[in-house]
mmCIF file of C-alpha atoms in Angstrom:
data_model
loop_
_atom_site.group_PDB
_atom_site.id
_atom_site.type_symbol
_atom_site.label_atom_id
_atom_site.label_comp_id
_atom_site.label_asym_id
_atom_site.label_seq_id
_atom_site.Cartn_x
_atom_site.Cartn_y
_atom_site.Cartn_z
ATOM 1 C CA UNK A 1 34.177 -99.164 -33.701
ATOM 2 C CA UNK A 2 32.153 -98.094 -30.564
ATOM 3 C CA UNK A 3 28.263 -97.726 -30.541
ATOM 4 C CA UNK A 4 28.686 -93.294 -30.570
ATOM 5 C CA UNK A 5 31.364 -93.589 -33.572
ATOM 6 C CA UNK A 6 28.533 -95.132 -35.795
ATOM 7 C CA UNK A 7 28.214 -92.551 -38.590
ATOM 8 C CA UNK A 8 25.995 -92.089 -42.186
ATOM 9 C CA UNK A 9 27.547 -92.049 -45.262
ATOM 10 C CA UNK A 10 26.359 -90.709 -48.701
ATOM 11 C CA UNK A 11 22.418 -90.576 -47.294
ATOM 12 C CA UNK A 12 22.594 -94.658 -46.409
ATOM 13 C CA UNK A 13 22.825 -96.530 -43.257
ATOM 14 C CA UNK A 14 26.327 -98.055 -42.212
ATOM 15 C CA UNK A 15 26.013 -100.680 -39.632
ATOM 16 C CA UNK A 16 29.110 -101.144 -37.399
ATOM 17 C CA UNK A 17 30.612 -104.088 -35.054
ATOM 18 C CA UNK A 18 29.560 -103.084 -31.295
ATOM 19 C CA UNK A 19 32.964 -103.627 -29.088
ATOM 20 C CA UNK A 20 32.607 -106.968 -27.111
ATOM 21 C CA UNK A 21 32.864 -105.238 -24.387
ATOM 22 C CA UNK A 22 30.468 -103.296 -24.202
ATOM 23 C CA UNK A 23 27.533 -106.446 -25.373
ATOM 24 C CA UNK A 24 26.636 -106.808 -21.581
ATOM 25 C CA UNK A 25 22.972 -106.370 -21.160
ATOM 26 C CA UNK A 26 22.501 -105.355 -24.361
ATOM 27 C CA UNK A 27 20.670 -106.951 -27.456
ATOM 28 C CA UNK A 28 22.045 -109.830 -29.583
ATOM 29 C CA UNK A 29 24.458 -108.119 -32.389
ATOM 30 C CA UNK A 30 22.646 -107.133 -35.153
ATOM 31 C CA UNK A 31 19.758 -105.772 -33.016
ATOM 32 C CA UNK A 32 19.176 -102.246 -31.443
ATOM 33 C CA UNK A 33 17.250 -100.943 -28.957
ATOM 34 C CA UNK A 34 14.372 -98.453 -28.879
ATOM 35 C CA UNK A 35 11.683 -97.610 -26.666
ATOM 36 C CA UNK A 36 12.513 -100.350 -24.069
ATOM 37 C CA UNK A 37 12.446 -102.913 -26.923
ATOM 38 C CA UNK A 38 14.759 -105.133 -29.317
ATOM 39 C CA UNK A 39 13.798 -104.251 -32.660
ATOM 40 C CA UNK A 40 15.744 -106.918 -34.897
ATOM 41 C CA UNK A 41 16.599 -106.678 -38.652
ATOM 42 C CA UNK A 42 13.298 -106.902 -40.232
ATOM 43 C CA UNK A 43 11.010 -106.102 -37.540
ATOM 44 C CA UNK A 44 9.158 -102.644 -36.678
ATOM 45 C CA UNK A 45 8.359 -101.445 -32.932
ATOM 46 C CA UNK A 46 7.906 -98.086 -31.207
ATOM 47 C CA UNK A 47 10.309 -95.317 -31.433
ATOM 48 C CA UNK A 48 10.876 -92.287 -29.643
ATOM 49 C CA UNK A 49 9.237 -89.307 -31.015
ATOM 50 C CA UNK A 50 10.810 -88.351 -34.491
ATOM 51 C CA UNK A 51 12.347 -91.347 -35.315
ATOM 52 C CA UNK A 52 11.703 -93.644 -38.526
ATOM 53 C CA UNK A 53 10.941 -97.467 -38.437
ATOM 54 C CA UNK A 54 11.830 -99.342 -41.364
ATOM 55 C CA UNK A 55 10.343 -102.750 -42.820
ATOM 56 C CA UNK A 56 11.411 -104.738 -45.586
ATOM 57 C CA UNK A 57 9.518 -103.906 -48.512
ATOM 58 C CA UNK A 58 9.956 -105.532 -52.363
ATOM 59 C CA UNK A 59 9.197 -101.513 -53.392
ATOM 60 C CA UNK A 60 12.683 -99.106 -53.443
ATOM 61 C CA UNK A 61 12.700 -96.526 -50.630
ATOM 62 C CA UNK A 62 11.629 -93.367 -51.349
ATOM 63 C CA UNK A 63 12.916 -90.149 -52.905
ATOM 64 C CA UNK A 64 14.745 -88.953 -49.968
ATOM 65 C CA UNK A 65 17.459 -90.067 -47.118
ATOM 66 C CA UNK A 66 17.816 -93.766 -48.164
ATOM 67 C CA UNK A 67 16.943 -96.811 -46.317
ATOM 68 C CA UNK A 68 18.492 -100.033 -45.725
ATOM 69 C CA UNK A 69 18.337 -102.538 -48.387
ATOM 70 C CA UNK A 70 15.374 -103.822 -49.349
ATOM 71 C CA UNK A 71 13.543 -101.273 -46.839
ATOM 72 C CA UNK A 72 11.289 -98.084 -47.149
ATOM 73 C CA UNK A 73 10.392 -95.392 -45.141
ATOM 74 C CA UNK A 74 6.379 -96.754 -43.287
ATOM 75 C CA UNK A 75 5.988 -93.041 -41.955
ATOM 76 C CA UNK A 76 4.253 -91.759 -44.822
ATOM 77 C CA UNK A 77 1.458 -89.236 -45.740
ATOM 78 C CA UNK A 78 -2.227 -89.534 -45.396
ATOM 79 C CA UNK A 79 -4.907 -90.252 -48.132
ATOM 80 C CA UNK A 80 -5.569 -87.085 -50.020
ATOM 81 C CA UNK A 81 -9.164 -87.717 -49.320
ATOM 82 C CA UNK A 82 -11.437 -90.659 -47.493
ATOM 83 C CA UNK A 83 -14.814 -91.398 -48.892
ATOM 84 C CA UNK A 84 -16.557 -94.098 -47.563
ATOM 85 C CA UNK A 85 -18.131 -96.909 -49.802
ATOM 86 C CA UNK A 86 -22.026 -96.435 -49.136
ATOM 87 C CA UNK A 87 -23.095 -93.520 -46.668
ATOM 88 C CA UNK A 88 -26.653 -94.476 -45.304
ATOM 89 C CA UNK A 89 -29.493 -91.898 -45.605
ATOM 90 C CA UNK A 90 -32.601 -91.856 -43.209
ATOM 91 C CA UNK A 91 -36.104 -92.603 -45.377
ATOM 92 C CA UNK A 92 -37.998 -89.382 -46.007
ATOM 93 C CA UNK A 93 -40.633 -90.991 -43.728
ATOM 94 C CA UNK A 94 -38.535 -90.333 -40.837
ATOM 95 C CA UNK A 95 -37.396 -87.160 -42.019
ATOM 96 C CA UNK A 96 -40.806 -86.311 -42.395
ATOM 97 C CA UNK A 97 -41.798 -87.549 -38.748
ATOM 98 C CA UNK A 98 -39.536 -84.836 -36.861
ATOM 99 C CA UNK A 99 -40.344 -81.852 -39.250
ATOM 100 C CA UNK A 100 -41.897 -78.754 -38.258
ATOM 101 C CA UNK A 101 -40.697 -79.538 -34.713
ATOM 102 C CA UNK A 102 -39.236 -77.452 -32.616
ATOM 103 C CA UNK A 103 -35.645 -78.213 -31.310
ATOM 104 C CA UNK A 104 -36.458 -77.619 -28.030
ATOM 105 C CA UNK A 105 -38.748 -80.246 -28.476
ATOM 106 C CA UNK A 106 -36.742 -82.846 -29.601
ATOM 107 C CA UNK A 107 -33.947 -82.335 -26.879
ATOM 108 C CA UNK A 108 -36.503 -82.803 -24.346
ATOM 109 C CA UNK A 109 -37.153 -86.223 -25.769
ATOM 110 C CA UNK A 110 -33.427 -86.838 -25.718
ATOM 111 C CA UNK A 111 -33.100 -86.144 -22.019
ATOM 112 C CA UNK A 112 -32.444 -83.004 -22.137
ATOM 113 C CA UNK A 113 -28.805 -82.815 -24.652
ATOM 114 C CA UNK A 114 -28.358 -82.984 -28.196
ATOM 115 C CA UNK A 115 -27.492 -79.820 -29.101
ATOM 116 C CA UNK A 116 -24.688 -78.756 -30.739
ATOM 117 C CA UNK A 117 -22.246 -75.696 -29.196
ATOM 118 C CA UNK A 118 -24.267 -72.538 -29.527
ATOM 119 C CA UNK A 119 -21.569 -70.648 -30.971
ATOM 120 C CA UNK A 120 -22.942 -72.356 -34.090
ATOM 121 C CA UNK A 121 -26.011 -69.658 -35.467
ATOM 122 C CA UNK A 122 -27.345 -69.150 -38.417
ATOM 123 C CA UNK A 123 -26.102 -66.971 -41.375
ATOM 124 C CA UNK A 124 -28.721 -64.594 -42.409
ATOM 125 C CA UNK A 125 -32.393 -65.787 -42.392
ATOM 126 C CA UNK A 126 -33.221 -68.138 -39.889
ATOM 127 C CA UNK A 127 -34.662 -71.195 -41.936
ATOM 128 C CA UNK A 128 -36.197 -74.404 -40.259
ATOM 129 C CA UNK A 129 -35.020 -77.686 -41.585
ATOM 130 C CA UNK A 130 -34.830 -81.237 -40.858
ATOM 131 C CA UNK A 131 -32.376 -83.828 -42.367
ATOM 132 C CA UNK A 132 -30.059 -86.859 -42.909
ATOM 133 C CA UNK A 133 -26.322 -86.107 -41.901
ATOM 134 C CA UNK A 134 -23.731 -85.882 -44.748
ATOM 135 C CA UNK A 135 -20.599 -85.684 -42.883
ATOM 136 C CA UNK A 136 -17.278 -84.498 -44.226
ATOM 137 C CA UNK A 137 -13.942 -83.963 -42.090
ATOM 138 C CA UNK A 138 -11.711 -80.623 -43.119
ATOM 139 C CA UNK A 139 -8.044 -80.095 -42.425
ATOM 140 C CA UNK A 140 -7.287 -76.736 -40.941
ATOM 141 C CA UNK A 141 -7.687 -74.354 -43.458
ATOM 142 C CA UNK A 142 -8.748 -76.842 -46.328
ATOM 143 C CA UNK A 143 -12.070 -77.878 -48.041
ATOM 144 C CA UNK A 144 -11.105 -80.393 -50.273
ATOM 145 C CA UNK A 145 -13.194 -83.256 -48.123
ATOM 146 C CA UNK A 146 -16.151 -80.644 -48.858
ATOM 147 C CA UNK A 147 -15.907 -80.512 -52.411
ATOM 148 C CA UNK A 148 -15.945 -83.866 -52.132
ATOM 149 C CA UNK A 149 -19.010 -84.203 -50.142
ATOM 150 C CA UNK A 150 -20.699 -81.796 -52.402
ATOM 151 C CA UNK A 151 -20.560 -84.007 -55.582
ATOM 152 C CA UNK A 152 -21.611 -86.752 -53.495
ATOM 153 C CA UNK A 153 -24.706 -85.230 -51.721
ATOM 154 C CA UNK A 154 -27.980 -86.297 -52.231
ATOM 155 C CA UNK A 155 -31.718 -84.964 -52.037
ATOM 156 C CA UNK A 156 -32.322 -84.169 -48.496
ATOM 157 C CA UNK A 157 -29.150 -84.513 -47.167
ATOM 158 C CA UNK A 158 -27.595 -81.680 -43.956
ATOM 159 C CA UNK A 159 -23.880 -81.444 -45.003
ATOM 160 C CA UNK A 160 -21.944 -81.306 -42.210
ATOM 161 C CA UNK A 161 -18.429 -80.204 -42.588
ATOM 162 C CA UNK A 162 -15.987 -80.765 -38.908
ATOM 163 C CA UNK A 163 -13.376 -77.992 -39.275
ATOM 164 C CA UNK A 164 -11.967 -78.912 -35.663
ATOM 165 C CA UNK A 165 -13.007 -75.631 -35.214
ATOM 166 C CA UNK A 166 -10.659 -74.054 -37.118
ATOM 167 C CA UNK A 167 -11.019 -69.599 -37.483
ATOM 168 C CA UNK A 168 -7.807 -69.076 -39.628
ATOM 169 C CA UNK A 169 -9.675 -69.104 -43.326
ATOM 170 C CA UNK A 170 -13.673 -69.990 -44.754
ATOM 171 C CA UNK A 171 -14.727 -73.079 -45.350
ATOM 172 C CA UNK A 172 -17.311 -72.240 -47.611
ATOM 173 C CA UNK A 173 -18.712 -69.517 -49.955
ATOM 174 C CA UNK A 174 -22.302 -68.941 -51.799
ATOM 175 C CA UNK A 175 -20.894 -70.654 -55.053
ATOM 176 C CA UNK A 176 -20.010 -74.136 -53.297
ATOM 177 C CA UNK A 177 -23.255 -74.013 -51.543
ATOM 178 C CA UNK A 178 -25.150 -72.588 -54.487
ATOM 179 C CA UNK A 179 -24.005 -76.406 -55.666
ATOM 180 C CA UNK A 180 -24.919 -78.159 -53.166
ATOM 181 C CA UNK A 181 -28.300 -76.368 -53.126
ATOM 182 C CA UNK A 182 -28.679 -77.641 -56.859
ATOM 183 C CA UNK A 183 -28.068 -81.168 -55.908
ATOM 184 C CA UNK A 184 -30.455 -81.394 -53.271
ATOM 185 C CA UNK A 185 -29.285 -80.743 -50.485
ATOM 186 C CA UNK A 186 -31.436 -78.824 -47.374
ATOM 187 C CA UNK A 187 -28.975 -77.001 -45.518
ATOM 188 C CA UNK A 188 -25.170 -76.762 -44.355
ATOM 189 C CA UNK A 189 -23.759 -77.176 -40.611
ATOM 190 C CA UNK A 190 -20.189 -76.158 -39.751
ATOM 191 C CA UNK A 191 -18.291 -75.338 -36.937
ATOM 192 C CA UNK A 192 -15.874 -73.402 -38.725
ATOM 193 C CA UNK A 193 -16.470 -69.989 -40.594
ATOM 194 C CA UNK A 194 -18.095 -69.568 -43.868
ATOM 195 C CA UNK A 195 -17.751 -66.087 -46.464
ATOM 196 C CA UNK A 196 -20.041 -64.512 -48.968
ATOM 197 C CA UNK A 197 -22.929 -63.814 -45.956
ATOM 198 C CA UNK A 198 -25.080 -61.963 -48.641
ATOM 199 C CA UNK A 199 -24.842 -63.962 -51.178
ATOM 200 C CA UNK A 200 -25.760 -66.899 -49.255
ATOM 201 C CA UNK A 201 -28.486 -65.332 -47.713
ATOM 202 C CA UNK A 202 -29.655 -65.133 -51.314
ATOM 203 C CA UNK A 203 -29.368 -68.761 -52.280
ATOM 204 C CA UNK A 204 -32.322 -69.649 -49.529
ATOM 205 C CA UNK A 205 -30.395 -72.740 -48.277
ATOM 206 C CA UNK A 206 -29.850 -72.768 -44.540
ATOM 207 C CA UNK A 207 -26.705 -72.388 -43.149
ATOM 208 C CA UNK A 208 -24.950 -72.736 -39.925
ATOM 209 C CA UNK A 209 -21.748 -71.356 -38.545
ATOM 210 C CA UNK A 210 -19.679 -70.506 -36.362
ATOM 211 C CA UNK A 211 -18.891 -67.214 -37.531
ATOM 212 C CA UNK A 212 -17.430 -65.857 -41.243
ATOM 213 C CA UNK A 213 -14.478 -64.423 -42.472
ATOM 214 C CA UNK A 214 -13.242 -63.440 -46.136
ATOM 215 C CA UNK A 215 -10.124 -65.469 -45.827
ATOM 216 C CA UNK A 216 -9.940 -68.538 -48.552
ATOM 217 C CA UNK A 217 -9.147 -72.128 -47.844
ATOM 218 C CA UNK A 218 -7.226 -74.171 -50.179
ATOM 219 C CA UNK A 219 -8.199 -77.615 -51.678
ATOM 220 C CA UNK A 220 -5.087 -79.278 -51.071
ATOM 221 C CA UNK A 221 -6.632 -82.396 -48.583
ATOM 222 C CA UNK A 222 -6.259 -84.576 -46.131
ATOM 223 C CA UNK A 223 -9.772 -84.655 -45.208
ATOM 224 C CA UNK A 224 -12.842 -87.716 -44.914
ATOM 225 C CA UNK A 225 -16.012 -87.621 -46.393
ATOM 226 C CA UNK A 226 -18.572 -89.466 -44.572
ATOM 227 C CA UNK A 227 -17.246 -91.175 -41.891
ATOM 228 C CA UNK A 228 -17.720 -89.808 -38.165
ATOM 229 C CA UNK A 229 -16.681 -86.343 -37.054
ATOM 230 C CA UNK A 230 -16.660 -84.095 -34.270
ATOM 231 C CA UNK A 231 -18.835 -81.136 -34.333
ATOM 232 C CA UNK A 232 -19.773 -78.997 -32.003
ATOM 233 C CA UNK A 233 -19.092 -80.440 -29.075
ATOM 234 C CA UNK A 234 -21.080 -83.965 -30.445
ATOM 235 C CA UNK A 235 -20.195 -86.983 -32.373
ATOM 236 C CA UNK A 236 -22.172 -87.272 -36.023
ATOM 237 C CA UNK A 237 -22.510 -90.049 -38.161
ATOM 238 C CA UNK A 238 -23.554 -89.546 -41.902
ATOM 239 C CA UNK A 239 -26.938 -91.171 -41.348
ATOM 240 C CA UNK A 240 -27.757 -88.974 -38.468
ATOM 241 C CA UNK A 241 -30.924 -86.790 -38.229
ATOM 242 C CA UNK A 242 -30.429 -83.210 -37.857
ATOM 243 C CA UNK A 243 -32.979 -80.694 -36.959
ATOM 244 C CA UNK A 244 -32.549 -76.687 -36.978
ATOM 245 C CA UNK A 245 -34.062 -73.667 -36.080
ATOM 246 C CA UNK A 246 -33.755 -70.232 -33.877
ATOM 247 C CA UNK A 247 -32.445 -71.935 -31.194
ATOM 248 C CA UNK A 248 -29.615 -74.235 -32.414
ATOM 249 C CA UNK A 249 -28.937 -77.565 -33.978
ATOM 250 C CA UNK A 250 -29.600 -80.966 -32.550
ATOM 251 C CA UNK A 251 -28.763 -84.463 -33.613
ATOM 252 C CA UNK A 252 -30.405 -87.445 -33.160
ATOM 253 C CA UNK A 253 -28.340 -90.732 -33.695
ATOM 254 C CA UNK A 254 -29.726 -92.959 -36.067
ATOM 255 C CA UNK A 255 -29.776 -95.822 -33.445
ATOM 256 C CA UNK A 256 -32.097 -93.498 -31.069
ATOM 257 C CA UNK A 257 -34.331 -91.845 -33.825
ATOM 258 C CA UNK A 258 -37.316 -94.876 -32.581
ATOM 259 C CA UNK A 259 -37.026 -94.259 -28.876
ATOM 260 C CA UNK A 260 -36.796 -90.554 -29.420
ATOM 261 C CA UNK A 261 -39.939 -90.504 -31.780
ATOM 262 C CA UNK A 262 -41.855 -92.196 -29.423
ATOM 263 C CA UNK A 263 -40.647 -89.670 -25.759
ATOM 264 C CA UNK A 264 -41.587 -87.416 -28.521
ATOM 265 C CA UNK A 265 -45.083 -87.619 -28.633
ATOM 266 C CA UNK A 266 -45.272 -87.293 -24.824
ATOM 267 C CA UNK A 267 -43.293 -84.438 -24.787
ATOM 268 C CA UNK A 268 -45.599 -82.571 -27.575
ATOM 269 C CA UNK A 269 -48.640 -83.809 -25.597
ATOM 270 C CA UNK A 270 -47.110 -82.764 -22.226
ATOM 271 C CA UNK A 271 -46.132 -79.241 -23.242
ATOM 272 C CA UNK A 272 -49.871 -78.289 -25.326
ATOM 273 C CA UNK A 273 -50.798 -79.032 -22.103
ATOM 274 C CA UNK A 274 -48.777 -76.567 -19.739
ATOM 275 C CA UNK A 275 -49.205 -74.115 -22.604
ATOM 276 C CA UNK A 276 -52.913 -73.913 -22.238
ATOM 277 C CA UNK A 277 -52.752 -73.512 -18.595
ATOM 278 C CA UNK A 278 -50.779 -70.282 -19.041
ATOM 279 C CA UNK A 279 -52.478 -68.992 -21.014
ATOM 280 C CA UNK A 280 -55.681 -69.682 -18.652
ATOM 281 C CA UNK A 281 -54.239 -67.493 -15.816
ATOM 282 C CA UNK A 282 -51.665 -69.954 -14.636
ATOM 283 C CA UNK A 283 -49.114 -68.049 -11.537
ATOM 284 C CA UNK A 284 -47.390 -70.846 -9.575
ATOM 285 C CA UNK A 285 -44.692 -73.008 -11.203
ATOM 286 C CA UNK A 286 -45.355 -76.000 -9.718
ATOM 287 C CA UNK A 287 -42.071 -77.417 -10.022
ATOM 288 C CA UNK A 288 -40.490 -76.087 -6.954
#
C-alpha cells in the first residue's frame, strides 16, 4: 500500500508497508519523517505545527484518539497552578531604608528607569507605600494564581498580579483585597483592571491599576504564584522592592537594592541642595 493510502481505523494508528519503490532517499522502514528529521519508533522530535509526538509510556493513552501501543499523547495541559517552594522576602530593615521616599528619588539612583508603564495609577486615594514583591502570574481573564497568592501573602508584602495586560474582565474586587489587607499585606500592583473602586477605596490598602471594569474573572487556572512576571513594561521577582506614590511605581531588584541605597543618599543630598537654591532666587538652569 502506498505512503497517501495509509488510513486510521477505529481511532488507532495502522502502520502500512511503504512500496520498495518508492524507499529512495527516504528513512529506514519503520521510520517517518518530520520536520527535516527521522523520528524512529520510540523516539520524539519536532513536528510541524499541530501535530502530536508520541513516546512510549508504561501509563495507557489518554481518553481520546488512541495512541500506538504502549504510547500516550506528551502534548498535554499545564499545571492548574505554580507555587514556588520558598518565595524570599526583603528584611523590614530594608524596607524601612527606602520609605517615605519619593519615587522620583529612587529612579534617579537607578539611572534614571525603574518605573513601571504609567498607564498603571492608583485607584482612589493616593497612598505611599514601600514593599517586598509577591508576584503572581494570571491567565487572561482568570485569578486563580491570585487567590493563590493571597493565602500565601505575608506581612509587608506588594502583591503583584501580571495579567499580560489583559482588559477583557477584573482581576480583583474589594473582598479579595479586603483579604489580603487582613493578612498583611501593604498594597496591590496590577497591570490589568480591578472592580469595586469604592469599596476599595474604603479598605485603605493601596492599589494600582491599569484601569477597572465590572466584568468577573473566573478561577479556573493556569497561572504561577511567585515566580518572575512581566509587569508593566519590567521584569519582577517576588523578593523585589517596590515603592509607590503620585507619580508611579518603581522596582528595585533585589540584587541592586545595596548599590541603589547607597546613589541614594547622593541623590537626596544633591537635590536638598538645588531645592534651596530655588527657593533663594535661583533663574538660570545651569544645565544647558
Amino acid at each position: 500500500m502506498r505512503h497517501q493510502d495509509r488510513r486510521r481505523t477505529d481511532g488507532a494508528w495502522r502502520r502500512t508497508r511503504r512500496d520498495p519503490r518508492r524507499r529512495a532517499g527516504r528513512p529506514a522502514a519503520g521510520r517517518r519523517q518530520s520536520a527535516g528529521r527521522s523520528i524512529g519508533a520510540g523516539r520524539t522530535g519536532p513536528f510541524p505545527h499541530g501535530h502530536e509526538r508520541w513516546q512510549p509510556l508504561s501509563r495507557p493513552a489518554p481518553v481520546g484518539r488512541a495512541a500506538p501501543a504502549g504510547c500516550r499523547r506528551v502534548i498535554e495541559d499545564p499545571p492548574l497552578l505554580t507555587i514556588a517552594a520558598t518565595p524570599r522576602r526583603l528584611p523590614a530593615s530594608v524596607v524601612a531604608a527606602f520609605a517615605a521616599t519619593p519615587a522620583s528619588f529612587i529612579v534617579d539612583a537607578l539611572g534614571g528607569r525603574g518605573a513601571l508603564d504609567w498607564r498603571i495609577k492608583p485607584i482612589g486615594t493616593i497612598r505611599p507605600f514601600a514593599g517586598s514583591a509577591f508576584t503572581c502570574h494570571c491567565g487572561p481573564g482568570d485569578n486563580l494564581a491570585l487567590c493563590a497568592a493571597v493565602a500565601e501573602c505575608q506581612a509587608g508584602d506588594v502583591i503583584v498580579a501580571a495579567t499580560d495586560g489583559f482588559t477583557g474582565t477584573s482581576v480583583v474586587g474589594d473582598l479579595l483585597l479586603g483579604v489580603a489587607r487582613n493578612r498583611g499585606a501593604v498594597a496591590f500592583v496590577t497591570d490589568g483592571l480591578v472592580r469595586d473602586q469604592a469599596d476599595i477605596e474604603a479598605l485603605g490598602l493601596p492599589c494600582y491599576a491599569a484601569g477597572a471594569t465590572p466584568n468577573s474573572p473566573a478561577r479556573n487556572g493556569p497561572g504561577a504564584v511567585g515566580q518572575p512576571v512581566q509587569c508593566g513594561g519590567l521584569t519582577i521577582a517576588t523578593g523585589d522592592l517596590v515603592i509607590g506614590d503620585r507619580d508611579g511605581i518603581v522596582v528595585v531588584p533585589a540584587k541592586a537594592i545595596d548599590q541603589t541605597l547607597a546613589r541614594l543618599a547622593a541623590v537626596k543630598e544633591s537635590e536638598a541642595a538645588m531645592l534651596a537654591r530655588v527657593k533663594a532666587g535661583l533663574s538660570e538652569v545651569g544645565f544647558v
